[in-house]
Amino acid sequence: MRLTTTDGIVVEGVRRSFGSVHAVTDISFEARPGTVTALVGPNGSGKTTLLLMLATLLAPDEGSIRIAGHDPVVDPLAVRAVMGWMPDTLGSWASLTVRTTLQLTARMYGRDVAQAAARADELIDLVELWELADRPTRVLSRGQKQKLSLARALVHDPSVLLLDEPASGLDPAARIELRILVRRLAAEGRTILVSSHVLAELDELADTAIYVERGASISAERVARATSSSRPWRIRALEPTSIVPALIAAGIAAEAIGADGSGILVSVDTEQRAAALLGALVSAGVEVTSFSPATGDLEHTFLDLQARPAEPGDGIRL
Amino acid sequence: MKLWAGIGVIVGLELRQRVRGVAWYVLLGVFVVLIGIVTVLVGLATASFGGEDSGGWLYSLIIYFVLMLGTLIAPALSGNAINGEREAGTLATMQVTLVSATQIVLGKFLAAWIATLAFLVASSPFLVVAAALGGLSVGTVLVSLLVLAVELGVIAAIGVGLSAILGRPLFSIVVSYLAVAALSLGTLIAFGLGGVAIQSEVRATTVQSIYEDGSDSYTCGPPTVSTYSAPRFDLFWPILSANPYVVLADATPPQFSEYGSPTDLFTGVASLVRAVQVPPDLSPDFDYCSSATFEPGPTQEETYGKTVPSWFVGLLLHLVLAAGALLWGIARTKTPARRLAVGSRVA
């Protein structure tokens, strides 16, 4: 796939209200082809409303959206032809089988009967629903419905994928499969936007992240500040009691040291300071077995943004 | 996507779901049993009258029965077509495909119509029985089946349209039933109340015979004038033309006996409706003295022949209602949505 400026998702100053509820006040971002972009924000921050606008279901009050170069308001059919959407609600036609559901969805994308049947078989293979292919969808568990929903979003081989909470309800093995599948789809040149609450999951999945708060995307500077703020690191050693004295000897204040079930936690503000601290511990003779951030990058940034409200000049309109 | 290809996919989706459900078969079964009971009872009744060629009565009764049950079932089959999918979270997954709102709504409408017509098909054995009894004209069969099918389609269209316009499935089904009730019963009530409310004064001139005592000779007395008021149903008969039963009766070619009386229920109903077109005589003369000859009133066939048909007005009104409901429904199903109804959800 040739990458041009018209590929991917471009959102500028999008706003949408429902009566007096301002679901999305000002969101701008770009998602590039070949990458997985995470959409991170607390409940009610406007993630699903944004995805509904990207999926051509809701018209924005203001602002512009381009999906693979097409405007979803002006030319929704062009967007629908290249966009796959996996909703957060797991609706399915209860009395129809998995296979029939996928075949009918393919027909709704204009495929003929033979193409639809072949595509349904491919997708059943892809999401590993062989055993349930000819059972009505009402017998599916939540995780199986997630798989069906993902398969449905992929029916027409879209170049832009919008995944709303794709991992919820999946068991650990299925999450790993989902991650591998999404990475593969991105490697094929697709633009993928994923919203999720499972931040540890997104850390391994996403290349970049957009943070939204109260309907607005958070400025890059504020995200950078949050990313670089101090965060807890977890330290483990063969002899756990040797860690705390060595930390104090290395100049760490006692109140910056804590512990949880699996190790000693210490608050460090930069990666450089962390590397220096590790060196100090090793040279003090502590047999370190593990030295790592206690929170994932996304989780850390997310929590820091939550803890610190927007400051004036951060470009957030409230 | 081509209009009909998209509609075809939606119809296929709907019918597949319908045939997998149990409710559909239960309804059909109950329906066939009811029609069977009616056929047997009417057959026994007409046989006891010793009437020949009673097929017209039986046939028209079955068709009326199908219309009644059809208008009772059609809202249930169509009244949650769109908002039911919305509640189940499946409407949005269709709206993001290349199928348009027009195709979704029209596909749902056609599927609901087909599902309702299945009840007509299920009643066909009994219609054949009625035809075997004789006295049935081809015109009656063709026109009544056509009008019945159109009327069932009108109800299906109103139900599907309302299901797209209103958010809650229960609410839209109830409003669909109210629409059916307004057409079937509301028109009768409005007609009756209107006729009773507007009354005209009748000045009747009566001449009585005065017999002399003890003889058969008599003289004609002076004319006496009495006044009373009469209801003016003739001013309100157009309301009845909106009634689906009247449309069906009035559209069907009339079948009269050699004595000018109806030989099927359609003609009977149509004759009654036609008769109310005739305004009451506001200054009648009742001369019981000089003209001893008794003049019989016009037969029903004569009244029918002198009055105007109204079925096309009613049918046109129904078609306008159906088309309006569908168009409004399509507008409310279009995405990207700008305005949302209060409390409604997108996905």
XYZ file of C-alpha atoms in Angstrom:
665
model
C 0.000 0.000 0.000
C 1.312 3.415 -0.959
C 1.384 5.795 1.946
C 0.187 9.284 1.147
C -1.037 12.176 3.215
C -4.615 11.219 2.393
C -4.328 7.778 3.972
C -5.153 7.042 7.552
C -7.322 9.119 9.851
C -7.097 12.898 10.197
C -9.306 14.598 12.776
C -9.294 18.348 13.328
C -11.191 20.273 15.996
C -14.131 17.884 16.157
C -17.017 18.766 18.452
C -20.304 16.995 19.157
C -23.022 17.699 21.702
C -26.185 15.841 22.596
C -28.448 18.605 23.832
C -26.718 20.052 26.850
C -24.226 17.174 27.107
C -20.944 18.084 25.426
C -19.634 14.611 24.637
C -16.760 15.762 22.440
C -15.560 19.347 22.740
C -12.295 19.500 20.806
C -10.457 16.468 19.508
C -7.655 16.623 16.960
C -5.241 13.881 15.984
C -3.760 11.926 13.139
C -3.445 8.164 12.819
C -0.962 6.951 10.232
C -1.235 3.875 8.017
C 0.771 0.919 9.237
C 0.489 1.970 12.857
C -1.721 1.101 15.782
C -2.956 4.200 17.558
C -4.380 3.891 21.056
C -7.290 6.057 22.158
C -6.943 6.443 25.916
C -9.246 8.242 28.318
C -11.455 7.698 31.334
C -15.078 6.560 31.075
C -17.286 9.249 29.600
C -14.409 11.146 28.033
C -15.947 10.899 24.556
C -14.040 7.959 23.091
C -17.100 6.092 21.826
C -18.741 9.271 20.507
C -15.556 10.000 18.573
C -15.505 6.475 17.129
C -19.188 6.789 16.106
C -18.291 9.934 14.181
C -15.349 8.202 12.526
C -17.639 5.248 11.681
C -20.035 7.541 9.687
C -22.862 7.041 12.171
C -22.832 10.475 13.815
C -22.241 13.822 12.182
C -19.906 16.176 14.064
C -21.279 19.600 14.998
C -17.988 21.198 14.018
C -14.556 20.218 12.793
C -13.405 17.962 10.011
C -12.738 14.247 9.694
C -10.913 12.459 6.879
C -10.860 8.678 6.652
C -8.478 7.584 3.885
C -9.014 11.027 2.380
C -12.839 10.907 2.440
C -15.163 13.056 4.519
C -17.659 10.791 6.372
C -20.341 13.501 6.295
C -20.037 14.374 2.606
C -19.291 10.913 1.231
C -20.157 8.251 3.832
C -20.266 5.453 1.246
C -16.638 6.032 0.241
C -15.638 5.873 3.910
C -17.727 2.755 4.581
C -16.094 0.939 1.678
C -12.646 1.214 3.305
C -13.506 1.379 7.017
C -14.155 -1.490 9.417
C -15.802 -0.759 12.769
C -15.975 -3.018 15.769
C -18.525 -1.534 18.187
C -18.315 -1.751 21.960
C -21.830 -3.200 22.103
C -21.876 -6.810 21.019
C -25.026 -6.912 18.934
C -25.651 -9.985 16.821
C -28.643 -11.548 15.102
C -29.414 -14.097 17.781
C -31.076 -16.763 15.648
C -28.563 -16.704 12.785
C -25.381 -18.762 12.731
C -21.896 -17.281 12.837
C -21.375 -18.277 9.215
C -24.658 -16.770 8.024
C -23.964 -13.554 9.925
C -20.613 -13.130 8.175
C -22.045 -14.095 4.779
C -24.883 -11.593 5.082
C -22.483 -8.873 6.219
C -20.305 -9.554 3.176
C -23.414 -9.341 0.978
C -24.167 -5.954 2.547
C -20.775 -4.849 1.285
C -21.851 -5.792 -2.222
C -20.126 -9.187 -2.461
C -21.983 -11.884 -4.395
C -23.128 -15.126 -2.786
C -20.007 -17.126 -3.704
C -17.587 -14.397 -2.622
C -19.498 -13.945 0.620
C -19.351 -17.661 1.404
C -15.606 -17.797 0.731
C -14.943 -14.687 2.799
C -16.988 -16.029 5.730
C -14.905 -19.223 5.746
C -11.656 -17.219 5.708
C -12.771 -15.084 8.628
C -14.002 -18.051 10.672
C -10.501 -19.462 10.213
C -8.893 -16.155 11.127
C -10.736 -15.692 14.429
C -10.822 -19.439 15.159
C -14.556 -19.935 15.500
C -14.686 -23.215 13.524
C -16.532 -25.187 16.195
C -19.216 -22.534 16.538
C -19.495 -21.621 12.852
C -22.871 -23.311 12.424
C -24.335 -22.514 15.820
C -26.699 -19.575 16.358
C -24.872 -16.534 17.688
C -26.961 -16.446 20.867
C -24.921 -19.376 22.267
C -21.668 -17.421 21.941
C -19.872 -16.257 25.076
C -18.832 -12.654 25.425
C -15.315 -13.377 24.223
C -16.611 -15.372 21.246
C -18.941 -12.518 20.345
C -15.905 -10.206 20.416
C -14.245 -12.476 17.864
C -17.352 -12.484 15.687
C -17.535 -8.711 15.939
C -13.899 -8.398 14.859
C -14.461 -10.789 11.961
C -17.475 -8.721 10.895
C -15.359 -5.552 10.914
C -12.844 -7.279 8.620
C -15.382 -8.630 6.113
C -14.549 -6.159 3.340
C -10.783 -6.071 3.984
C -10.805 -2.446 5.179
C -7.728 -0.221 5.168
C -8.883 1.656 8.284
C -9.961 -0.262 11.371
C -11.781 1.266 14.340
C -11.766 -1.064 17.345
C -13.837 -0.025 20.367
C -12.733 -2.036 23.419
C -11.696 -5.086 21.390
C -10.039 -6.922 24.278
C -12.818 -6.746 26.850
C -14.162 -10.183 27.677
C -11.263 -12.035 26.096
C -9.305 -14.618 28.057
C -5.492 -14.149 28.270
C -4.767 -16.510 25.369
C -7.324 -14.781 23.174
C -5.829 -11.393 24.101
C -2.425 -12.497 22.915
C -3.960 -13.798 19.677
C -5.804 -10.512 19.239
C -2.575 -8.584 19.766
C -0.722 -10.685 17.190
C -3.599 -10.316 14.734
C -3.873 -6.548 15.160
C -0.092 -6.123 14.787
C -0.220 -8.199 11.609
C -3.094 -6.134 10.221
C -1.086 -2.975 10.937
C 2.023 -4.470 9.321
C -0.057 -4.944 6.163
C -0.369 -1.153 6.013
C -3.728 -0.622 7.659
C -4.513 2.282 9.941
C -5.780 0.970 13.255
C -7.364 2.982 16.045
C -7.987 1.084 19.282
C -9.821 2.336 22.320
C -9.433 0.356 25.484
C -9.407 0.574 29.245
C -6.860 -2.217 29.542
C -3.832 0.040 29.407
C -1.248 -2.701 29.946
C -2.716 -4.412 26.903
C -2.504 -1.256 24.788
C 1.128 -0.697 25.826
C 2.198 -3.791 23.936
C -0.214 -3.189 21.055
C -0.028 0.482 20.200
C 2.686 2.516 18.519
C 1.286 5.869 19.598
C -1.474 7.093 21.831
C -4.034 9.878 21.902
C -5.230 10.901 25.338
C -8.695 12.375 25.681
C -10.196 13.974 28.729
C -13.685 15.466 29.082
C -14.183 15.375 25.329
C -10.905 17.017 24.350
C -7.602 15.621 23.187
C -4.726 16.485 25.463
C -1.902 18.575 24.005
C 1.380 16.905 23.110
C 3.290 19.102 25.596
C 1.093 18.060 28.476
C 1.388 14.424 27.511
C 5.187 14.827 27.316
C 5.226 16.407 30.769
C 3.141 13.576 32.174
C 5.262 10.931 30.473
C 8.441 12.393 31.968
C 7.069 12.817 35.468
C 8.433 10.606 38.190
C 7.036 7.113 38.345
C 7.466 4.065 40.565
C 10.073 1.449 39.628
C 9.958 -2.052 41.026
C 13.198 -3.660 42.239
C 13.717 -7.304 43.136
C 16.877 -8.972 44.402
C 17.999 -12.418 45.565
C 18.226 -10.961 49.083
C 15.250 -8.531 49.346
C 16.401 -7.004 52.625
C 19.612 -5.766 51.005
C 17.729 -3.337 48.691
C 16.459 -0.619 51.044
C 19.824 0.090 52.794
C 21.539 0.280 49.403
C 18.870 2.720 48.131
C 19.307 4.984 51.153
C 23.053 4.784 50.669
C 22.554 5.869 47.049
C 20.852 9.022 48.261
C 17.135 8.089 47.930
C 14.917 9.619 50.587
C 13.244 7.021 52.817
C 9.740 8.396 52.081
C 10.283 7.724 48.339
C 10.664 4.013 49.067
C 7.716 1.637 49.356
C 6.923 -1.996 48.814
C 4.258 -4.186 47.296
C 3.774 -7.938 47.180
C 6.422 -8.559 44.586
C 9.208 -6.090 45.329
C 10.455 -2.751 46.562
C 8.935 0.322 44.881
C 10.944 3.485 44.468
C 9.896 6.720 42.809
C 12.322 7.868 40.066
C 11.699 10.827 37.751
C 13.811 10.127 34.659
C 15.178 7.094 32.849
C 18.710 8.481 33.342
C 18.201 8.588 37.105
C 16.842 5.029 36.976
C 19.897 3.780 35.064
C 22.227 5.530 37.543
C 20.336 4.016 40.459
C 20.615 0.516 38.996
C 24.367 1.016 38.607
C 24.645 2.178 42.218
C 22.697 -0.876 43.468
C 24.848 -3.314 41.506
C 28.112 -1.730 42.603
C 26.852 -1.802 46.215
C 26.736 -5.586 45.834
C 22.913 -5.994 45.667
C 22.130 -9.035 43.490
C 19.376 -7.375 41.406
C 17.083 -9.805 39.530
C 14.537 -7.299 38.296
C 14.539 -3.523 37.841
C 11.607 -2.145 35.844
C 8.853 0.480 35.799
C 6.004 -0.673 38.023
C 3.436 0.797 35.603
C 3.242 0.645 31.819
C 3.957 3.773 29.800
C 0.302 4.381 28.915
C -0.885 3.680 32.411
C 1.718 5.989 33.882
C 0.846 8.845 31.550
C -2.871 8.228 31.977
C -2.691 8.243 35.763
C -0.498 11.325 35.818
C -2.880 13.199 33.497
C -5.765 12.163 35.733
C -3.986 13.326 38.871
C -3.019 16.697 37.432
C -5.856 18.736 35.976
C -5.230 20.874 32.933
C -3.310 24.066 33.456
C -4.097 27.340 31.688
C -2.518 27.420 28.254
C -2.726 23.694 27.759
C -5.121 24.247 24.912
C -8.038 22.524 26.548
C -11.378 24.225 26.258
C -13.763 23.355 29.027
C -24.865 -0.932 -4.269
C -27.836 -1.418 -6.574
C -31.111 -0.543 -4.837
C -32.730 -3.952 -5.288
C -29.591 -5.933 -4.445
C -29.401 -4.198 -1.067
C -33.129 -4.595 -0.427
C -32.819 -8.265 -1.331
C -30.068 -8.833 1.246
C -32.150 -7.160 3.979
C -35.272 -9.155 3.036
C -33.176 -12.335 3.141
C -31.806 -11.395 6.562
C -35.300 -10.706 7.929
C -36.934 -13.839 6.553
C -34.076 -16.054 7.736
C -34.517 -14.717 11.246
C -38.294 -15.116 10.988
C -38.251 -18.767 9.885
C -35.837 -19.625 12.716
C -38.229 -18.225 15.308
C -40.979 -20.267 16.977
C -43.472 -17.411 17.428
C -44.089 -17.196 13.720
C -45.191 -20.828 13.414
C -47.353 -20.649 16.531
C -49.179 -17.629 15.118
C -49.676 -19.333 11.762
C -51.004 -22.461 13.486
C -53.474 -20.526 15.647
C -54.550 -18.582 12.587
C -55.258 -21.709 10.518
C -57.251 -23.265 13.374
C -59.354 -20.091 13.750
C -60.045 -19.880 10.016
C -60.949 -23.576 10.049
C -63.482 -23.064 12.828
C -65.022 -20.084 11.027
C -65.249 -22.040 7.774
C -67.010 -24.983 9.422
C -69.452 -22.776 11.366
C -70.345 -20.630 8.369
C -70.613 -23.716 6.201
C -73.077 -25.285 8.669
C -75.051 -22.046 8.943
C -75.466 -21.623 5.198
C -76.311 -25.317 4.777
C -79.090 -25.024 7.364
C -80.582 -22.121 5.394
C -80.647 -24.511 2.501
C -79.048 -21.830 0.385
C -77.370 -22.752 -2.856
C -74.318 -20.937 -4.120
C -73.351 -19.869 -0.623
C -69.689 -19.724 -1.662
C -69.825 -15.941 -1.967
C -70.782 -15.494 1.666
C -68.227 -17.975 2.953
C -65.450 -16.596 0.768
C -66.074 -12.967 1.697
C -66.289 -13.869 5.365
C -62.939 -15.673 5.265
C -61.322 -12.748 3.456
C -62.702 -10.345 6.068
C -61.397 -12.628 8.770
C -57.937 -12.671 7.159
C -58.052 -8.876 6.984
C -58.985 -8.661 10.658
C -56.324 -11.099 11.868
C -53.805 -9.663 9.411
C -54.268 -6.143 10.719
C -53.898 -7.534 14.245
C -50.717 -9.470 13.428
C -48.980 -7.083 11.012
C -48.110 -4.448 13.673
C -46.558 -7.161 15.843
C -44.446 -8.368 12.902
C -43.393 -4.923 11.724
C -43.701 -2.532 14.669
C -40.197 -3.173 16.051
C -38.356 -3.780 12.779
C -35.919 -0.878 13.052
C -35.849 0.114 16.721
C -35.663 -3.560 17.727
C -32.399 -3.852 15.782
C -31.235 -0.628 17.359
C -31.908 -1.992 20.848
C -30.103 -5.215 19.968
C -27.102 -3.223 18.758
C -27.294 -4.634 15.229
C -28.711 -1.649 13.343
C -25.432 0.279 13.459
C -23.513 -2.721 12.120
C -25.784 -2.596 9.060
C -25.566 1.177 8.749
C -21.768 1.073 8.446
C -22.009 -1.255 5.434
C -22.756 -0.155 1.889
C -26.481 -0.799 2.419
C -28.335 2.531 2.549
C -31.042 3.639 4.979
C -33.551 3.413 2.117
C -32.573 -0.194 1.469
C -32.751 -1.101 5.163
C -36.229 0.400 5.649
C -37.687 -0.853 2.356
C -36.159 -4.310 2.913
C -37.677 -4.491 6.377
C -41.036 -3.358 4.976
C -41.032 -5.965 2.188
C -40.064 -8.701 4.644
C -42.854 -7.701 7.049
C -45.317 -7.621 4.169
C -44.261 -11.062 2.945
C -44.515 -12.412 6.498
C -48.070 -11.044 6.744
C -49.052 -12.367 3.316
C -48.075 -15.832 4.531
C -51.269 -15.696 6.608
C -53.263 -15.138 3.442
C -51.509 -18.098 1.834
C -52.256 -20.218 4.909
C -55.956 -19.456 4.486
C -55.998 -20.544 0.820
C -57.329 -24.099 1.466
C -60.419 -22.602 3.043
C -60.834 -20.180 0.160
C -60.777 -23.179 -2.179
C -63.518 -24.790 -0.080
C -65.571 -21.610 -0.423
C -65.041 -21.568 -4.175
C -66.206 -25.196 -4.353
C -69.552 -24.173 -2.847
C -70.230 -22.178 -5.996
C -71.669 -18.740 -6.657
C -68.301 -17.036 -6.604
C -67.280 -14.669 -9.378
C -63.734 -14.365 -10.681
C -63.873 -10.592 -10.324
C -64.698 -10.852 -6.622
C -61.760 -13.223 -6.036
C -59.177 -11.185 -7.938
C -60.145 -7.744 -6.655
C -60.628 -8.798 -3.042
C -57.281 -10.647 -2.919
C -55.504 -7.676 -4.472
C -57.071 -5.120 -2.139
C -56.473 -7.359 0.876
C -52.792 -7.746 -0.038
C -52.420 -3.978 -0.500
C -54.147 -3.250 2.833
C -51.847 -5.687 4.669
C -48.893 -3.960 2.983
C -50.178 -0.585 4.196
C -50.269 -1.842 7.796
C -46.764 -3.345 7.425
C -45.450 -0.049 6.018
C -46.982 1.979 8.841
C -45.488 -0.434 11.398
C -41.983 -0.361 9.894
C -42.112 3.423 9.456
C -43.162 3.960 13.066
C -40.438 1.590 14.271
C -37.874 3.851 12.601
C -39.490 7.067 13.821
C -40.061 6.091 17.463
C -37.275 4.981 19.772
C -38.887 2.313 21.911
C -40.128 -0.940 20.295
C -43.062 -1.274 22.700
C -44.158 2.284 22.008
C -43.981 1.940 18.237
C -45.915 -1.350 18.296
C -48.649 0.232 20.416
C -48.837 3.271 18.115
C -49.080 0.906 15.107
C -52.031 -0.811 16.773
C -53.598 2.572 17.479
C -53.237 3.442 13.787
C -54.996 0.200 12.835
C -57.698 0.882 15.427
C -58.137 4.451 14.204
C -58.750 3.243 10.650
C -60.889 0.211 11.512
C -62.893 1.442 14.519
C -62.109 5.153 14.732
C -63.707 5.828 11.363
C -66.894 4.036 12.471
C -67.024 5.971 15.737
C -66.361 9.316 14.030
C -69.028 8.548 11.452
C -71.583 7.575 14.095
C -70.887 10.516 16.395
C -70.830 12.997 13.514
C -74.146 11.780 12.145
C -75.819 11.977 15.532
C -74.353 15.376 16.362
C -75.570 17.091 13.220
C -79.308 16.707 12.917
C -81.777 18.354 10.555
C -85.376 19.220 11.180
C -87.825 17.110 9.215
C -91.269 18.550 8.479
C -93.507 15.631 7.713
C -96.948 16.243 6.227
C -99.421 13.507 7.046
C -102.883 12.983 5.641
C -105.044 10.501 7.561
C -108.283 8.838 6.513
C -111.288 9.746 8.613
C -113.926 7.018 8.795
C -117.529 7.939 9.275
C -119.363 6.130 12.060
C -120.892 2.825 11.071
C -119.844 2.820 7.446
C -116.865 1.938 5.309
C -116.766 5.302 3.616
C -114.198 7.781 4.638
C -112.925 11.213 3.809
C -109.422 12.484 3.741
C -108.585 14.602 6.758
C -106.691 17.876 6.682
C -102.923 17.580 6.259
C -101.165 17.762 9.618
C -97.547 18.839 9.915
C -95.247 17.311 12.480
C -91.576 18.080 13.003
C -88.773 15.927 14.312
C -85.034 15.807 13.806
C -83.111 13.252 11.747
C -79.393 12.424 11.960
C -77.372 13.482 8.928
C -75.167 10.454 8.294
C -75.067 11.455 4.631
C -72.777 14.358 5.568
C -70.245 12.032 7.201
C -70.137 9.016 4.906
C -66.754 10.060 3.399
C -65.201 9.177 6.790
C -66.204 5.580 6.212
C -64.252 5.487 2.960
C -61.037 5.459 5.043
C -62.081 2.208 6.702
C -60.117 -0.760 5.287
C -63.150 -3.048 5.498
C -65.190 -0.523 3.523
C -62.395 -0.114 0.959
C -62.310 -3.880 0.486
C -66.125 -4.105 0.207
C -66.549 -1.097 -2.055
C -63.732 -2.070 -4.429
C -65.042 -5.582 -5.033
C -67.500 -5.856 -7.954
C -71.031 -6.092 -6.492
C -72.911 -9.389 -6.641
C -76.703 -9.090 -6.380
C -79.393 -11.734 -6.580
C -82.238 -11.470 -9.067
C -84.250 -9.695 -6.341
C -81.579 -7.006 -5.999
C -80.201 -8.203 -2.668
C -76.488 -8.877 -2.025
C -75.088 -12.400 -2.411
C -71.868 -11.857 -0.508
C -70.710 -9.920 2.531
C -68.669 -7.413 0.506
C -71.729 -6.348 -1.466
C -73.766 -6.278 1.741
C -71.334 -3.952 3.497
C -70.872 -1.838 0.383
C -74.657 -1.481 -0.015
C -75.040 -0.298 3.576
C -72.267 2.251 3.130
C -73.709 3.389 -0.189
C -77.179 3.775 1.358
C -75.951 6.352 3.872
C -74.897 8.581 0.987
C -78.588 9.274 0.333
C -79.709 12.344 2.298
C -82.896 12.036 4.338
C -86.096 13.529 2.874
C -86.573 16.698 4.950
C -90.178 17.328 3.904
C -91.816 13.952 3.321
C -95.502 13.552 2.562
C -97.257 10.600 4.153
C -100.602 10.321 2.476
C -102.397 7.328 3.975
C -105.659 8.337 2.395
C -105.804 9.204 -1.312
C -103.051 7.058 -2.815
C -103.703 3.612 -1.513
C -101.067 2.000 -3.688
C -97.998 0.943 -1.774
C -94.731 1.917 -3.419
C -91.816 -0.310 -2.438
C -88.576 1.537 -1.743
C -85.578 1.054 -4.007
C -83.762 -2.284 -3.755
C -80.210 -2.343 -2.458
C -79.007 -2.895 -5.987
C -80.846 0.234 -7.150
C -79.415 2.316 -4.310
C -75.948 0.935 -5.091
C -76.345 1.908 -8.720
C -77.378 5.482 -7.904
C -74.545 6.264 -5.490
C -70.849 6.860 -5.979
C -67.957 4.501 -5.211
C -65.395 5.725 -2.685
C -62.866 2.906 -2.374
C -60.179 4.632 -4.421
C -60.259 7.646 -2.091
C -59.718 5.396 0.938
C -57.078 3.330 -0.799
C -55.217 6.449 -1.914
C -55.311 7.795 1.641
C -53.900 4.511 2.939
C -51.142 4.496 0.324
C -50.218 8.092 1.196
C -50.067 7.152 4.896
C -47.879 4.127 4.139
C -45.517 6.037 1.854
C -45.283 8.889 4.359
C -44.424 6.532 7.211
C -41.716 4.846 5.118
C -40.201 8.132 3.913
C -40.115 9.567 7.420
C -38.624 6.313 8.675
C -35.905 6.435 6.010
C -35.064 10.013 6.990
C -34.712 8.952 10.633
C -32.479 5.990 9.728
C -30.047 8.020 7.598
C -26.490 8.276 8.878
C -24.349 10.193 9.748
C -27.083 11.336 12.118
C -27.293 15.001 13.015
C -30.168 15.039 15.444
C -30.983 12.178 17.750
C -34.277 11.604 19.529
C -34.127 12.049 23.286
C -32.943 8.877 24.972
C -32.123 7.122 21.715
C -28.823 5.436 21.096
C -26.719 5.082 18.006
C -25.105 1.755 18.730
